[in-house]
mmCIF file of C-alpha atoms and ligand atoms in Angstrom:
data_model
loop_
_atom_site.group_PDB
_atom_site.id
_atom_site.type_symbol
_atom_site.label_atom_id
_atom_site.label_comp_id
_atom_site.label_asym_id
_atom_site.label_seq_id
_atom_site.Cartn_x
_atom_site.Cartn_y
_atom_site.Cartn_z
ATOM 1 C CA MET A 1 -39.404 -27.590 -8.633
ATOM 2 C CA GLN A 2 -35.986 -27.180 -10.846
ATOM 3 C CA GLU A 3 -38.239 -26.821 -14.185
ATOM 4 C CA PHE A 4 -39.569 -23.596 -12.548
ATOM 5 C CA TYR A 5 -36.416 -22.130 -10.757
ATOM 6 C CA TYR A 6 -34.569 -22.207 -14.862
ATOM 7 C CA LEU A 7 -38.391 -20.689 -15.542
ATOM 8 C CA TYR A 8 -38.547 -18.262 -13.470
ATOM 9 C CA HIS A 9 -34.523 -17.631 -14.245
ATOM 10 C CA ARG A 10 -35.275 -16.897 -17.924
ATOM 11 C CA ILE A 11 -37.748 -13.821 -17.389
ATOM 12 C CA ILE A 12 -36.244 -11.817 -15.446
ATOM 13 C CA ASN A 13 -32.496 -12.543 -17.438
ATOM 14 C CA PRO A 14 -33.880 -13.550 -20.966
ATOM 15 C CA ASP A 15 -31.151 -13.274 -22.286
ATOM 16 C CA ARG A 16 -28.672 -15.657 -19.965
ATOM 17 C CA GLN A 17 -29.017 -19.004 -20.132
ATOM 18 C CA MET A 18 -28.687 -20.337 -16.265
ATOM 19 C CA ASP A 19 -27.076 -23.636 -16.773
ATOM 20 C CA GLU A 20 -24.595 -21.458 -18.052
ATOM 21 C CA VAL A 21 -22.902 -19.211 -15.925
ATOM 22 C CA LYS A 22 -20.518 -20.809 -13.497
ATOM 23 C CA VAL A 23 -19.951 -19.919 -9.920
ATOM 24 C CA ILE A 24 -15.580 -20.292 -9.338
ATOM 25 C CA GLU A 25 -14.442 -19.973 -6.025
ATOM 26 C CA ILE A 26 -11.087 -17.413 -5.835
ATOM 27 C CA LYS A 27 -11.236 -16.266 -2.047
ATOM 28 C CA LYS A 28 -8.440 -14.657 -2.475
ATOM 29 C CA SER A 29 -6.719 -11.911 -0.246
ATOM 30 C CA ILE A 30 -6.614 -8.513 -3.655
ATOM 31 C CA PHE A 31 -2.479 -8.534 -2.163
ATOM 32 C CA GLU A 32 -1.889 -11.684 -2.802
ATOM 33 C CA GLU A 33 -1.357 -11.163 -6.325
ATOM 34 C CA ASN A 34 0.885 -7.846 -5.442
ATOM 35 C CA GLY A 35 2.983 -10.205 -3.502
ATOM 36 C CA HIS A 36 3.880 -12.145 -5.218
ATOM 37 C CA GLU A 37 4.617 -9.459 -7.995
ATOM 38 C CA ALA A 38 6.970 -7.623 -5.315
ATOM 39 C CA ASP A 39 9.413 -11.009 -4.496
ATOM 40 C CA GLN A 40 9.397 -11.066 -7.732
ATOM 41 C CA LEU A 41 11.212 -7.399 -8.197
ATOM 42 C CA ARG A 42 13.005 -7.720 -5.286
ATOM 43 C CA GLU A 43 14.446 -11.469 -6.602
ATOM 44 C CA GLU A 44 15.494 -9.178 -9.449
ATOM 45 C CA LEU A 45 16.427 -6.447 -7.848
ATOM 46 C CA LYS A 46 19.299 -9.003 -5.676
ATOM 47 C CA ARG A 47 20.071 -10.719 -9.308
ATOM 48 C CA LYS A 48 20.870 -6.931 -10.405
ATOM 49 C CA GLY A 49 22.422 -5.882 -7.030
ATOM 50 C CA VAL A 50 20.438 -3.166 -6.907
ATOM 51 C CA PHE A 51 18.840 -1.678 -3.821
ATOM 52 C CA LEU A 52 15.253 -0.137 -3.774
ATOM 53 C CA LEU A 53 14.682 2.197 -0.911
ATOM 54 C CA ASN A 54 10.263 3.335 -1.069
ATOM 55 C CA LEU A 55 9.955 6.128 0.621
ATOM 56 C CA MET A 56 6.484 7.344 2.064
ATOM 57 C CA SER A 57 5.680 9.959 4.595
ATOM 58 C CA SER A 58 1.943 12.176 4.113
ATOM 59 C CA PRO A 59 2.637 15.382 1.718
ATOM 60 C CA GLY A 60 5.106 18.137 2.403
ATOM 61 C CA SER A 61 6.339 15.707 4.938
ATOM 62 C CA GLY A 62 10.000 16.589 3.725
ATOM 63 C CA LYS A 63 10.627 13.807 1.372
ATOM 64 C CA THR A 64 12.259 16.074 -1.345
ATOM 65 C CA THR A 65 14.491 18.208 0.465
ATOM 66 C CA THR A 66 15.391 14.976 2.569
ATOM 67 C CA LEU A 67 15.921 13.701 -0.556
ATOM 68 C CA ILE A 68 18.312 16.887 -1.734
ATOM 69 C CA ALA A 69 19.968 16.784 1.460
ATOM 70 C CA THR A 70 21.280 13.148 1.276
ATOM 71 C CA ILE A 71 21.722 12.531 -2.370
ATOM 72 C CA ASN A 72 24.088 15.715 -2.235
ATOM 73 C CA GLU A 73 25.765 12.769 0.374
ATOM 74 C CA LEU A 74 26.148 10.210 -1.000
ATOM 75 C CA LYS A 75 26.317 10.722 -5.191
ATOM 76 C CA ASP A 76 30.651 9.996 -4.863
ATOM 77 C CA LYS A 77 29.658 6.570 -2.436
ATOM 78 C CA LEU A 78 27.343 5.012 -4.564
ATOM 79 C CA LYS A 79 25.279 5.805 -7.751
ATOM 80 C CA VAL A 80 21.602 6.772 -7.323
ATOM 81 C CA ALA A 81 18.627 7.206 -8.734
ATOM 82 C CA VAL A 82 15.330 8.528 -8.342
ATOM 83 C CA MET A 83 11.713 8.217 -9.379
ATOM 84 C CA GLU A 84 8.962 10.154 -7.968
ATOM 85 C CA ALA A 85 5.298 9.183 -7.651
ATOM 86 C CA ASP A 86 3.036 11.603 -7.613
ATOM 87 C CA ILE A 87 -0.864 11.577 -8.772
ATOM 88 C CA ASP A 88 -0.126 14.406 -11.431
ATOM 89 C CA SER A 89 3.150 16.638 -11.724
ATOM 90 C CA ASP A 90 6.499 16.320 -12.693
ATOM 91 C CA VAL A 91 7.870 19.051 -10.084
ATOM 92 C CA ASP A 92 9.804 16.803 -7.384
ATOM 93 C CA ALA A 93 11.505 14.696 -10.094
ATOM 94 C CA LEU A 94 12.871 18.059 -12.343
ATOM 95 C CA LYS A 95 13.843 19.190 -8.465
ATOM 96 C CA ILE A 96 15.888 16.696 -7.289
ATOM 97 C CA LYS A 97 17.607 16.036 -10.936
ATOM 98 C CA GLU A 98 18.851 19.848 -10.638
ATOM 99 C CA ALA A 99 19.792 20.042 -7.246
ATOM 100 C CA THR A 100 21.992 16.360 -7.833
ATOM 101 C CA GLY A 101 22.728 15.849 -11.250
ATOM 102 C CA ILE A 102 21.588 12.292 -10.623
ATOM 103 C CA GLU A 103 18.857 10.245 -13.229
ATOM 104 C CA THR A 104 14.894 10.880 -11.697
ATOM 105 C CA ILE A 105 12.063 9.561 -13.045
ATOM 106 C CA GLN A 106 8.645 10.711 -12.942
ATOM 107 C CA LEU A 107 6.191 8.328 -12.474
ATOM 108 C CA HIS A 108 1.826 9.298 -13.134
ATOM 109 C CA THR A 109 -0.497 7.192 -9.912
ATOM 110 C CA GLY A 110 -2.795 8.232 -12.560
ATOM 111 C CA GLY A 111 -5.397 9.108 -9.894
ATOM 112 C CA MET A 112 -4.048 6.660 -7.747
ATOM 113 C CA CYS A 113 -3.311 6.726 -3.926
ATOM 114 C CA HIS A 114 -0.003 4.081 -3.508
ATOM 115 C CA LEU A 115 1.909 2.318 -5.994
ATOM 116 C CA ASP A 116 1.875 -0.931 -6.756
ATOM 117 C CA ALA A 117 4.652 -3.353 -7.641
ATOM 118 C CA GLU A 118 4.057 -3.501 -11.204
ATOM 119 C CA MET A 119 4.178 -0.033 -11.421
ATOM 120 C CA THR A 120 7.714 0.291 -9.118
ATOM 121 C CA ARG A 121 8.273 -2.246 -12.302
ATOM 122 C CA GLN A 122 7.466 -0.215 -15.143
ATOM 123 C CA GLY A 123 9.183 2.792 -13.029
ATOM 124 C CA LEU A 124 12.372 0.450 -12.937
ATOM 125 C CA ASP A 125 11.826 -0.797 -16.448
ATOM 126 C CA ASN A 126 12.535 2.923 -17.677
ATOM 127 C CA LEU A 127 15.399 3.488 -15.355
ATOM 128 C CA PRO A 128 19.099 2.437 -16.753
ATOM 129 C CA LEU A 129 19.587 -0.054 -13.785
ATOM 130 C CA GLU A 130 23.111 -0.940 -15.209
ATOM 131 C CA GLY A 131 25.425 0.023 -12.790
ATOM 132 C CA LEU A 132 22.983 1.085 -9.957
ATOM 133 C CA ASP A 133 23.625 0.721 -6.850
ATOM 134 C CA LEU A 134 20.441 2.716 -4.973
ATOM 135 C CA ALA A 135 17.017 3.338 -7.241
ATOM 136 C CA ILE A 136 14.662 5.371 -3.772
ATOM 137 C CA LEU A 137 11.231 5.624 -4.817
ATOM 138 C CA GLU A 138 9.157 8.912 -3.146
ATOM 139 C CA ASN A 139 5.876 7.844 -2.757
ATOM 140 C CA VAL A 140 2.627 9.059 -2.462
ATOM 141 C CA GLY A 141 2.390 11.461 0.758
ATOM 142 C CA ASN A 142 -0.469 9.466 2.642
ATOM 143 C CA LEU A 143 -0.195 7.411 5.108
ATOM 144 C CA VAL A 144 -2.794 5.017 4.706
ATOM 145 C CA CYS A 145 -2.634 3.616 1.122
ATOM 146 C CA PRO A 146 1.612 3.282 0.826
ATOM 147 C CA ALA A 147 1.393 1.025 3.540
ATOM 148 C CA GLU A 148 -0.622 -1.806 2.001
ATOM 149 C CA PHE A 149 1.020 -1.739 -0.902
ATOM 150 C CA ASP A 150 4.144 -3.393 -1.678
ATOM 151 C CA THR A 151 6.103 -2.408 -3.940
ATOM 152 C CA GLY A 152 9.006 -4.490 -4.643
ATOM 153 C CA ALA A 153 11.047 -2.441 -2.405
ATOM 154 C CA VAL A 154 13.869 -3.572 -0.377
ATOM 155 C CA ARG A 155 13.638 -1.419 2.866
ATOM 156 C CA ASN A 156 10.961 1.238 3.722
ATOM 157 C CA ALA A 157 11.256 4.040 5.159
ATOM 158 C CA MET A 158 9.495 7.150 6.035
ATOM 159 C CA ILE A 159 9.036 10.834 7.034
ATOM 160 C CA LEU A 160 7.434 11.784 10.175
ATOM 161 C CA SER A 161 7.465 15.488 10.640
ATOM 162 C CA VAL A 162 7.575 17.530 14.323
ATOM 163 C CA PRO A 163 4.716 19.379 13.447
ATOM 164 C CA GLU A 164 2.400 16.216 12.650
ATOM 165 C CA GLY A 165 2.753 14.891 16.301
ATOM 166 C CA HIS A 166 4.374 12.396 17.624
ATOM 167 C CA ASP A 167 0.662 10.380 17.996
ATOM 168 C CA LYS A 168 1.349 9.976 14.106
ATOM 169 C CA PRO A 169 2.358 5.906 15.000
ATOM 170 C CA LEU A 170 -0.409 5.956 17.170
ATOM 171 C CA LYS A 171 -3.051 6.790 14.019
ATOM 172 C CA TYR A 172 -1.373 5.359 11.806
ATOM 173 C CA PRO A 173 -0.495 1.771 12.909
ATOM 174 C CA LEU A 174 0.260 0.036 10.171
ATOM 175 C CA MET A 175 2.635 2.354 8.070
ATOM 176 C CA PHE A 176 4.749 1.998 11.281
ATOM 177 C CA SER A 177 5.042 -1.717 11.114
ATOM 178 C CA ILE A 178 5.873 -2.053 7.377
ATOM 179 C CA CYS A 179 8.811 1.088 8.403
ATOM 180 C CA ASP A 180 12.147 -0.057 8.780
ATOM 181 C CA LEU A 181 13.957 3.783 9.028
ATOM 182 C CA VAL A 182 11.413 6.481 11.041
ATOM 183 C CA LEU A 183 13.497 9.318 9.750
ATOM 184 C CA ILE A 184 11.811 12.045 12.117
ATOM 185 C CA ASN A 185 12.011 15.695 10.316
ATOM 186 C CA LYS A 186 12.293 19.157 11.155
ATOM 187 C CA THR A 187 13.914 19.091 14.189
ATOM 188 C CA ASP A 188 14.244 22.684 13.706
ATOM 189 C CA VAL A 189 10.761 23.885 14.440
ATOM 190 C CA LEU A 190 10.800 21.516 17.365
ATOM 191 C CA PRO A 191 11.127 24.514 20.091
ATOM 192 C CA TYR A 192 7.003 26.019 18.355
ATOM 193 C CA PHE A 193 5.137 22.937 18.449
ATOM 194 C CA ASP A 194 4.347 20.532 21.824
ATOM 195 C CA PHE A 195 5.884 17.046 19.641
ATOM 196 C CA ASP A 196 7.364 15.131 22.719
ATOM 197 C CA MET A 197 9.678 13.166 20.684
ATOM 198 C CA ASP A 198 10.678 10.450 23.294
ATOM 199 C CA LYS A 199 6.600 9.280 23.782
ATOM 200 C CA CYS A 200 7.275 9.194 19.707
ATOM 201 C CA ARG A 201 9.603 6.629 19.892
ATOM 202 C CA GLU A 202 8.020 4.924 21.911
ATOM 203 C CA TYR A 203 4.923 4.329 20.115
ATOM 204 C CA ILE A 204 7.045 3.982 16.764
ATOM 205 C CA HIS A 205 8.432 0.611 18.999
ATOM 206 C CA LEU A 206 4.836 -0.466 20.187
ATOM 207 C CA ARG A 207 4.442 -0.354 16.575
ATOM 208 C CA ASN A 208 7.330 -2.086 15.517
ATOM 209 C CA PRO A 209 9.984 -2.843 18.322
ATOM 210 C CA ARG A 210 13.016 -3.489 15.419
ATOM 211 C CA ALA A 211 12.668 0.198 13.569
ATOM 212 C CA ARG A 212 15.309 2.733 13.302
ATOM 213 C CA VAL A 213 14.081 5.833 14.516
ATOM 214 C CA ILE A 214 16.959 9.441 12.868
ATOM 215 C CA PRO A 215 15.510 12.976 14.167
ATOM 216 C CA ILE A 216 17.200 14.396 10.978
ATOM 217 C CA CYS A 217 16.656 18.780 9.763
ATOM 218 C CA ALA A 218 16.311 18.375 6.079
ATOM 219 C CA ARG A 219 16.973 21.986 6.245
ATOM 220 C CA THR A 220 19.860 22.301 8.413
ATOM 221 C CA GLY A 221 20.946 18.926 7.343
ATOM 222 C CA GLU A 222 21.477 16.957 10.965
ATOM 223 C CA GLY A 223 21.487 13.652 10.803
ATOM 224 C CA ILE A 224 21.514 13.432 7.014
ATOM 225 C CA PRO A 225 24.839 11.794 7.577
ATOM 226 C CA GLU A 226 24.036 9.335 9.577
ATOM 227 C CA PHE A 227 20.739 8.228 7.607
ATOM 228 C CA ALA A 228 22.893 8.231 4.329
ATOM 229 C CA GLN A 229 25.163 5.963 6.449
ATOM 230 C CA TRP A 230 21.760 3.695 7.003
ATOM 231 C CA LEU A 231 21.607 4.027 2.926
ATOM 232 C CA LEU A 232 25.708 2.990 2.820
ATOM 233 C CA ASP A 233 25.040 0.002 4.992
ATOM 234 C CA SER A 234 21.887 -1.639 3.928
ATOM 235 C CA VAL A 235 23.058 -1.435 0.144
ATOM 236 C CA LYS A 236 26.324 -2.628 1.379
ATOM 237 C CA ASP A 237 24.739 -5.835 2.768
ATOM 238 C CA TRP A 238 22.836 -6.084 -0.027
ATOM 239 C CA LYS A 239 25.040 -7.086 -2.296
ATOM 240 C CA THR A 240 27.144 -9.202 -0.679
ATOM 241 C CA ASN A 241 24.639 -11.096 2.082
ATOM 242 C CA MET B 1 -8.298 7.578 -3.558
ATOM 243 C CA HIS B 2 -7.749 4.531 -2.303
ATOM 244 C CA GLU B 3 -10.834 2.421 -3.573
ATOM 245 C CA LEU B 4 -9.826 3.617 -6.755
ATOM 246 C CA GLY B 5 -6.273 1.122 -6.366
ATOM 247 C CA ILE B 6 -8.469 -1.314 -4.973
ATOM 248 C CA VAL B 7 -10.440 -1.681 -7.867
ATOM 249 C CA PHE B 8 -7.803 -1.461 -9.961
ATOM 250 C CA HIS B 9 -6.267 -4.625 -8.706
ATOM 251 C CA ILE B 10 -10.173 -6.756 -8.609
ATOM 252 C CA ILE B 11 -10.632 -6.621 -11.671
ATOM 253 C CA LYS B 12 -6.429 -7.842 -12.874
ATOM 254 C CA GLU B 13 -7.444 -10.639 -11.468
ATOM 255 C CA VAL B 14 -11.207 -11.539 -11.951
ATOM 256 C CA LYS B 15 -9.547 -10.754 -15.921
ATOM 257 C CA LYS B 16 -7.300 -13.354 -15.353
ATOM 258 C CA VAL B 17 -9.442 -15.385 -13.433
ATOM 259 C CA ALA B 18 -12.289 -15.503 -15.843
ATOM 260 C CA GLN B 19 -9.702 -16.097 -19.254
ATOM 261 C CA GLU B 20 -8.101 -19.367 -16.934
ATOM 262 C CA ASN B 21 -11.967 -20.746 -17.060
ATOM 263 C CA ASN B 22 -12.477 -19.813 -20.356
ATOM 264 C CA CYS B 23 -15.336 -17.474 -19.664
ATOM 265 C CA SER B 24 -15.941 -14.744 -21.971
ATOM 266 C CA LYS B 25 -18.369 -12.101 -19.664
ATOM 267 C CA VAL B 26 -18.401 -11.816 -15.706
ATOM 268 C CA SER B 27 -22.276 -10.824 -14.415
ATOM 269 C CA LYS B 28 -20.927 -10.360 -10.984
ATOM 270 C CA VAL B 29 -18.194 -10.545 -7.922
ATOM 271 C CA VAL B 30 -18.620 -11.238 -4.527
ATOM 272 C CA MET B 31 -16.442 -9.726 -2.347
ATOM 273 C CA ASN B 32 -16.008 -9.646 1.775
ATOM 274 C CA ILE B 33 -15.154 -5.849 3.021
ATOM 275 C CA GLY B 34 -13.582 -6.302 6.790
ATOM 276 C CA GLU B 35 -14.946 -3.540 9.206
ATOM 277 C CA VAL B 36 -12.217 -1.281 9.678
ATOM 278 C CA SER B 37 -10.522 -2.841 5.868
ATOM 279 C CA THR B 38 -10.086 1.352 5.419
ATOM 280 C CA VAL B 39 -13.011 0.482 2.543
ATOM 281 C CA VAL B 40 -15.284 2.640 2.049
ATOM 282 C CA PRO B 41 -18.070 0.016 0.074
ATOM 283 C CA TYR B 42 -20.011 2.888 -1.064
ATOM 284 C CA TYR B 43 -16.991 4.297 -2.745
ATOM 285 C CA LEU B 44 -15.736 1.204 -3.720
ATOM 286 C CA GLU B 45 -19.338 0.582 -5.899
ATOM 287 C CA ASP B 46 -19.328 4.159 -7.518
ATOM 288 C CA CYS B 47 -15.868 3.233 -8.171
ATOM 289 C CA TRP B 48 -15.846 0.045 -9.649
ATOM 290 C CA ASN B 49 -19.309 1.002 -11.657
ATOM 291 C CA TRP B 50 -17.460 3.322 -13.744
ATOM 292 C CA ALA B 51 -14.416 0.977 -13.838
ATOM 293 C CA VAL B 52 -15.923 -1.658 -15.252
ATOM 294 C CA ALA B 53 -17.831 -0.307 -17.960
ATOM 295 C CA LYS B 54 -15.093 0.397 -19.835
ATOM 296 C CA GLU B 55 -13.040 -3.287 -19.353
ATOM 297 C CA GLU B 56 -13.818 -5.946 -21.871
ATOM 298 C CA GLY B 57 -16.661 -8.507 -20.432
ATOM 299 C CA LEU B 58 -17.211 -6.571 -17.805
ATOM 300 C CA GLN B 59 -19.439 -4.061 -18.426
ATOM 301 C CA ASP B 60 -22.578 -4.449 -16.123
ATOM 302 C CA CYS B 61 -20.619 -6.462 -14.006
ATOM 303 C CA LYS B 62 -22.677 -5.980 -10.563
ATOM 304 C CA LEU B 63 -20.603 -6.404 -7.068
ATOM 305 C CA GLU B 64 -21.964 -7.411 -4.449
ATOM 306 C CA ILE B 65 -20.236 -6.130 -0.550
ATOM 307 C CA ARG B 66 -20.242 -8.836 2.010
ATOM 308 C CA MET B 67 -18.828 -7.139 5.627
ATOM 309 C CA LEU B 68 -16.960 -8.782 8.227
ATOM 310 C CA ASP B 69 -16.684 -7.817 11.637
ATOM 311 C CA ALA B 70 -14.109 -6.856 13.266
ATOM 312 C CA VAL B 71 -12.182 -8.410 16.193
ATOM 313 C CA THR B 72 -9.583 -7.559 18.431
ATOM 314 C CA TRP B 73 -7.306 -10.174 20.249
ATOM 315 C CA CYS B 74 -6.263 -9.433 24.443
ATOM 316 C CA ASP B 75 -3.056 -10.397 25.303
ATOM 317 C CA GLY B 76 -3.601 -9.072 29.220
ATOM 318 C CA CYS B 77 -6.721 -11.684 29.508
ATOM 319 C CA LYS B 78 -6.528 -13.644 26.326
ATOM 320 C CA SER B 79 -10.406 -13.039 25.208
ATOM 321 C CA GLU B 80 -11.890 -11.024 21.935
ATOM 322 C CA TYR B 81 -13.345 -8.083 21.644
ATOM 323 C CA PRO B 82 -15.033 -6.365 19.005
ATOM 324 C CA THR B 83 -12.528 -3.963 17.645
ATOM 325 C CA VAL B 84 -15.471 -0.715 16.032
ATOM 326 C CA ALA B 85 -17.213 -0.697 20.005
ATOM 327 C CA HIS B 86 -13.627 -0.982 22.260
ATOM 328 C CA GLY B 87 -10.732 0.053 20.137
ATOM 329 C CA LYS B 88 -7.138 -0.886 21.445
ATOM 330 C CA THR B 89 -8.349 -1.291 25.064
ATOM 331 C CA CYS B 90 -10.057 -4.246 25.822
ATOM 332 C CA PRO B 91 -13.371 -3.749 27.210
ATOM 333 C CA HIS B 92 -12.752 -6.752 30.168
ATOM 334 C CA CYS B 93 -9.311 -5.811 31.681
ATOM 335 C CA GLY B 94 -8.362 -1.910 30.180
ATOM 336 C CA SER B 95 -4.940 -3.486 28.644
ATOM 337 C CA GLY B 96 -3.572 -1.827 25.841
ATOM 338 C CA ASN B 97 -1.702 -4.897 24.339
ATOM 339 C CA THR B 98 -4.181 -6.121 22.269
ATOM 340 C CA TRP B 99 -3.930 -6.352 17.830
ATOM 341 C CA LEU B 100 -6.471 -7.048 15.722
ATOM 342 C CA LEU B 101 -7.441 -10.690 15.092
ATOM 343 C CA ARG B 102 -10.085 -10.073 12.063
ATOM 344 C CA GLY B 103 -11.960 -7.975 9.882
ATOM 345 C CA ASN B 104 -9.020 -5.287 7.668
ATOM 346 C CA GLU B 105 -9.534 -7.721 4.562
ATOM 347 C CA ILE B 106 -9.936 -7.113 1.286
ATOM 348 C CA GLU B 107 -10.521 -9.929 -0.546
ATOM 349 C CA ILE B 108 -11.497 -11.616 -3.423
ATOM 350 C CA GLN B 109 -14.729 -14.630 -2.094
ATOM 351 C CA GLU B 110 -16.544 -15.700 -5.889
ATOM 352 C CA ILE B 111 -17.407 -14.202 -9.211
ATOM 353 C CA GLU B 112 -20.432 -15.380 -11.495
ATOM 354 C CA ALA B 113 -18.688 -16.154 -15.515
ATOM 355 C CA ILE B 114 -20.475 -17.284 -18.610
HETATM 356 N N1 LIG C 301 11.534 24.230 8.986
HETATM 357 C C1 LIG C 301 12.006 23.361 7.884
HETATM 358 N N2 LIG C 301 11.213 23.446 6.828
HETATM 359 C C2 LIG C 301 11.070 21.485 5.931
HETATM 360 C C3 LIG C 301 12.364 21.286 6.525
HETATM 361 N N3 LIG C 301 12.081 19.876 5.529
HETATM 362 C C4 LIG C 301 11.513 20.201 4.101
HETATM 363 N N4 LIG C 301 11.009 21.684 5.084
HETATM 364 C C5 LIG C 301 9.167 22.179 4.023
HETATM 365 O O1 LIG C 301 8.562 21.991 3.934
HETATM 366 C C6 LIG C 301 8.021 22.160 2.368
HETATM 367 C C7 LIG C 301 7.570 20.427 2.030
HETATM 368 O O2 LIG C 301 9.594 19.402 1.653
HETATM 369 P P1 LIG C 301 8.804 19.016 0.638
HETATM 370 O O3 LIG C 301 10.419 18.568 0.772
HETATM 371 O O4 LIG C 301 8.112 19.853 -0.915
HETATM 372 O O5 LIG C 301 8.181 17.524 1.016
HETATM 373 P P2 LIG C 301 7.485 16.597 0.021
HETATM 374 O O6 LIG C 301 7.504 15.559 1.626
HETATM 375 O O7 LIG C 301 8.071 16.428 -0.603
HETATM 376 O O8 LIG C 301 5.999 16.662 0.014
HETATM 377 P P3 LIG C 301 5.181 16.494 -1.420
HETATM 378 O O9 LIG C 301 5.635 15.342 -2.393
HETATM 379 O O10 LIG C 301 4.107 17.512 -1.825
HETATM 380 O O11 LIG C 301 4.569 15.316 -0.552
HETATM 381 C C8 LIG C 301 8.797 23.076 2.067
HETATM 382 O O12 LIG C 301 8.074 24.252 2.202
HETATM 383 C C9 LIG C 301 10.470 22.572 2.641
HETATM 384 O O13 LIG C 301 11.204 23.965 2.231
HETATM 385 C C10 LIG C 301 13.116 20.934 7.814
HETATM 386 O O14 LIG C 301 13.893 20.414 8.127
HETATM 387 N N5 LIG C 301 12.982 22.549 8.775
HETATM 388 MG MG1 LIG C 302 8.108 15.769 -2.831
HETATM 389 ZN ZN1 LIG C 303 -8.328 -8.161 28.419
#
């Protein structure tokens, strides 16, 4: 019987030697290796005293505008650098550099919808880490994929803008469950949308009871000092504890 | 695209394992994909075929996808139910205090290599 099976296999796959094929069991989540790399990166950042924030959101919710307002508030107190991840452009990196004067670099994801720990490390390798207090990663605009890959950041934050609706925490539970901070941006347009701030907080805390929620308006600067203070406290905490 | 990033992660891990086992050619990769993992099997296969064509030792490597059912746990009545049919609300007691037990796996089960 074994003979026959061997013969059968040779006929189907004439160039393959049956007894040489090895089945190797792996049984490993594809996020596992990335998780190890992310942990290593965090350890390294800890040794160097650099705090890395991973900022996520849907496209156009106001990441770049918020970063410009916040960095201008922080740059006398902390040395800040920004990494912009985009599928294919360097508009945001240039915009931030022009508006704040800080160091920025552009990471191209080559068509991918998220950054992983290895790509983040490559980005950090291109930044002068000496004396740097705070590195901010503007992740690819997307509420699904970036949530699945640990970048090695010390904290995750996301921006939800008013026009997107208060039900987003229900629709994208993973994103909200991994964020330490949720900024609710574009509060200036609240009168034009049926966005319910209390409901939104409730839904966020359903997914993540520990998440801090700060309503902001990147356009008028409302709430920006509170976000800046959160960053200052987080950086200080990271460096001392 | 989501699936492409996942394919790159699979390729990286498979190449590592093949090398550790002194294999020069991988002929098949078996993946376990949960029903609610957000991975579309059809796209995953497409991205796979495109990506492995350029990978030494992985050309013509087949991707076998095994789908796993999604199951949700209800804390209200301490029971399980199928996620896809009923979503967040328990069909037994109506509670919304529920969470996913399994079904979001994206896992490499095994490879066949020479
Ligand atoms: N009304 C209003 N508009 C805002 C606010 N913040 C940002 N915007 C506008 O929203 C648009 C998108 O803002 P960006 O800062 O480019 O958003 P982003 O998240 O960086 O976008 P991507 O990088 O393309 O994903 C721009 O036209 C901003 O001027 C706000 O607080 N209020
Ligand atoms: Mg931007
Ligand atoms: Zn129930």
